[in-house]
Amino acid sequence: MFNAFISGFNFVVLAYPIFIVVALLIAVFLFWRGGRHEFIDSEELFDISLAAFVGGLLFGRLFEFIGNADRFEWSISRLVFVNAYGGLDFYGVLVGVFVLVWLFLKRKVIKAFKVLDLMAAPL
């Protein structure tokens, strides 16, 4: 009985990151398809997706660091070494996506809120 629980637990632990990556790829595809439907260039959509990904990672990690200061003990090394002290804050990711996409599209012809509206459905 215990061995079945352990093997089921290992499946869940291994399957969770795979499901997250697949969901991320599906979301990027749906964003790209919606952008192409609105006649936005594929290169611009790729750049926007990359900026959103980087912003989500940076801000998500920073919000996790600030929100759980007792666990990180305000150590910069614990902020940088993600393998030992993992974690991302979901709301930090959303703020990071919004901020970096807005900054990226600030000087472009494409309206930022139009692109963020296209991102809303996949998210």
C-alpha positions as semicolon CSV with decimal commas, in nm:
position;residue;x (nm);y (nm);z (nm)
1;M;0,000;0,000;0,000
2;F;0,278;0,243;0,093
3;N;0,477;0,163;-0,224
4;A;0,173;0,244;-0,439
5;F;0,141;0,579;-0,264
6;I;0,508;0,661;-0,319
7;S;0,497;0,568;-0,689
8;G;0,178;0,773;-0,736
9;F;0,340;1,065;-0,556
10;N;0,645;1,046;-0,784
11;F;0,417;1,054;-1,087
12;V;0,245;1,369;-0,962
13;V;0,575;1,537;-0,877
14;L;0,717;1,456;-1,222
15;A;0,399;1,530;-1,417
16;Y;0,335;1,873;-1,267
17;P;0,626;2,054;-1,441
18;I;0,540;1,881;-1,768
19;F;0,179;2,004;-1,744
20;I;0,301;2,357;-1,669
21;V;0,528;2,361;-1,976
22;V;0,252;2,221;-2,199
23;A;0,006;2,482;-2,067
24;L;0,262;2,757;-2,133
25;L;0,317;2,637;-2,490
26;I;-0,058;2,620;-2,554
27;A;-0,102;2,972;-2,413
28;V;0,175;3,109;-2,639
29;F;0,020;2,934;-2,938
30;L;-0,326;3,077;-2,862
31;F;-0,175;3,424;-2,821
32;W;0,010;3,389;-3,151
33;R;-0,304;3,269;-3,330
34;G;-0,510;3,556;-3,190
35;G;-0,239;3,803;-3,289
36;R;-0,223;3,669;-3,641
37;H;-0,601;3,704;-3,660
38;E;-0,556;4,072;-3,568
39;F;-0,284;4,109;-3,838
40;I;0,013;4,150;-3,604
41;D;0,347;4,033;-3,742
42;S;0,476;3,699;-3,613
43;E;0,814;3,847;-3,519
44;E;0,645;4,111;-3,304
45;L;0,433;3,843;-3,137
46;F;0,745;3,639;-3,062
47;D;0,922;3,942;-2,914
48;I;0,617;4,025;-2,702
49;S;0,596;3,665;-2,580
50;L;0,964;3,666;-2,489
51;A;0,931;3,998;-2,303
52;A;0,627;3,864;-2,117
53;F;0,813;3,545;-2,021
54;V;1,117;3,734;-1,891
55;G;0,902;3,985;-1,704
56;G;0,697;3,709;-1,548
57;L;1,005;3,524;-1,427
58;L;1,181;3,832;-1,289
59;F;0,884;3,988;-1,113
60;G;0,747;3,654;-0,995
61;R;1,076;3,571;-0,830
62;L;1,111;3,920;-0,684
63;F;0,759;3,916;-0,537
64;E;0,827;3,571;-0,391
65;F;1,148;3,701;-0,235
66;I;0,976;4,003;-0,081
67;G;0,666;3,812;0,025
68;N;0,859;3,533;0,197
69;A;1,145;3,732;0,346
70;D;1,160;3,505;0,652
71;R;1,235;3,202;0,434
72;F;1,491;3,385;0,218
73;E;1,637;3,582;0,511
74;W;1,699;3,880;0,276
75;S;1,996;3,698;0,124
76;I;2,076;3,782;-0,238
77;S;2,229;3,439;-0,288
78;R;1,897;3,278;-0,191
79;L;1,724;3,503;-0,443
80;V;1,960;3,402;-0,723
81;F;1,993;3,027;-0,657
82;V;1,654;2,909;-0,776
83;N;1,747;2,541;-0,761
84;A;1,788;2,542;-0,382
85;Y;1,525;2,805;-0,290
86;G;1,254;2,778;-0,551
87;G;0,929;2,962;-0,584
88;L;0,736;3,211;-0,794
89;D;0,452;3,437;-0,690
90;F;0,156;3,413;-0,929
91;Y;0,050;3,774;-0,886
92;G;0,409;3,885;-0,932
93;V;0,416;3,699;-1,263
94;L;0,100;3,879;-1,376
95;V;0,241;4,217;-1,274
96;G;0,570;4,139;-1,449
97;V;0,396;4,038;-1,771
98;F;0,187;4,356;-1,767
99;V;0,480;4,588;-1,688
100;L;0,732;4,446;-1,934
101;V;0,483;4,416;-2,220
102;W;0,369;4,772;-2,155
103;L;0,730;4,897;-2,150
104;F;0,815;4,695;-2,460
105;L;0,518;4,828;-2,657
106;K;0,549;5,184;-2,533
107;R;0,743;5,293;-2,843
108;K;0,577;5,060;-3,093
109;V;0,283;5,124;-3,321
110;I;0,085;4,840;-3,160
111;K;-0,135;4,943;-2,869
112;A;-0,035;4,778;-2,541
113;F;-0,390;4,719;-2,420
114;K;-0,480;4,550;-2,747
115;V;-0,195;4,303;-2,699
116;L;-0,278;4,253;-2,331
117;D;-0,636;4,185;-2,434
118;L;-0,509;3,915;-2,670
119;M;-0,307;3,768;-2,379
120;A;-0,605;3,759;-2,144
121;A;-0,775;3,456;-2,300
122;P;-0,473;3,221;-2,294
123;L;-0,380;3,327;-1,940
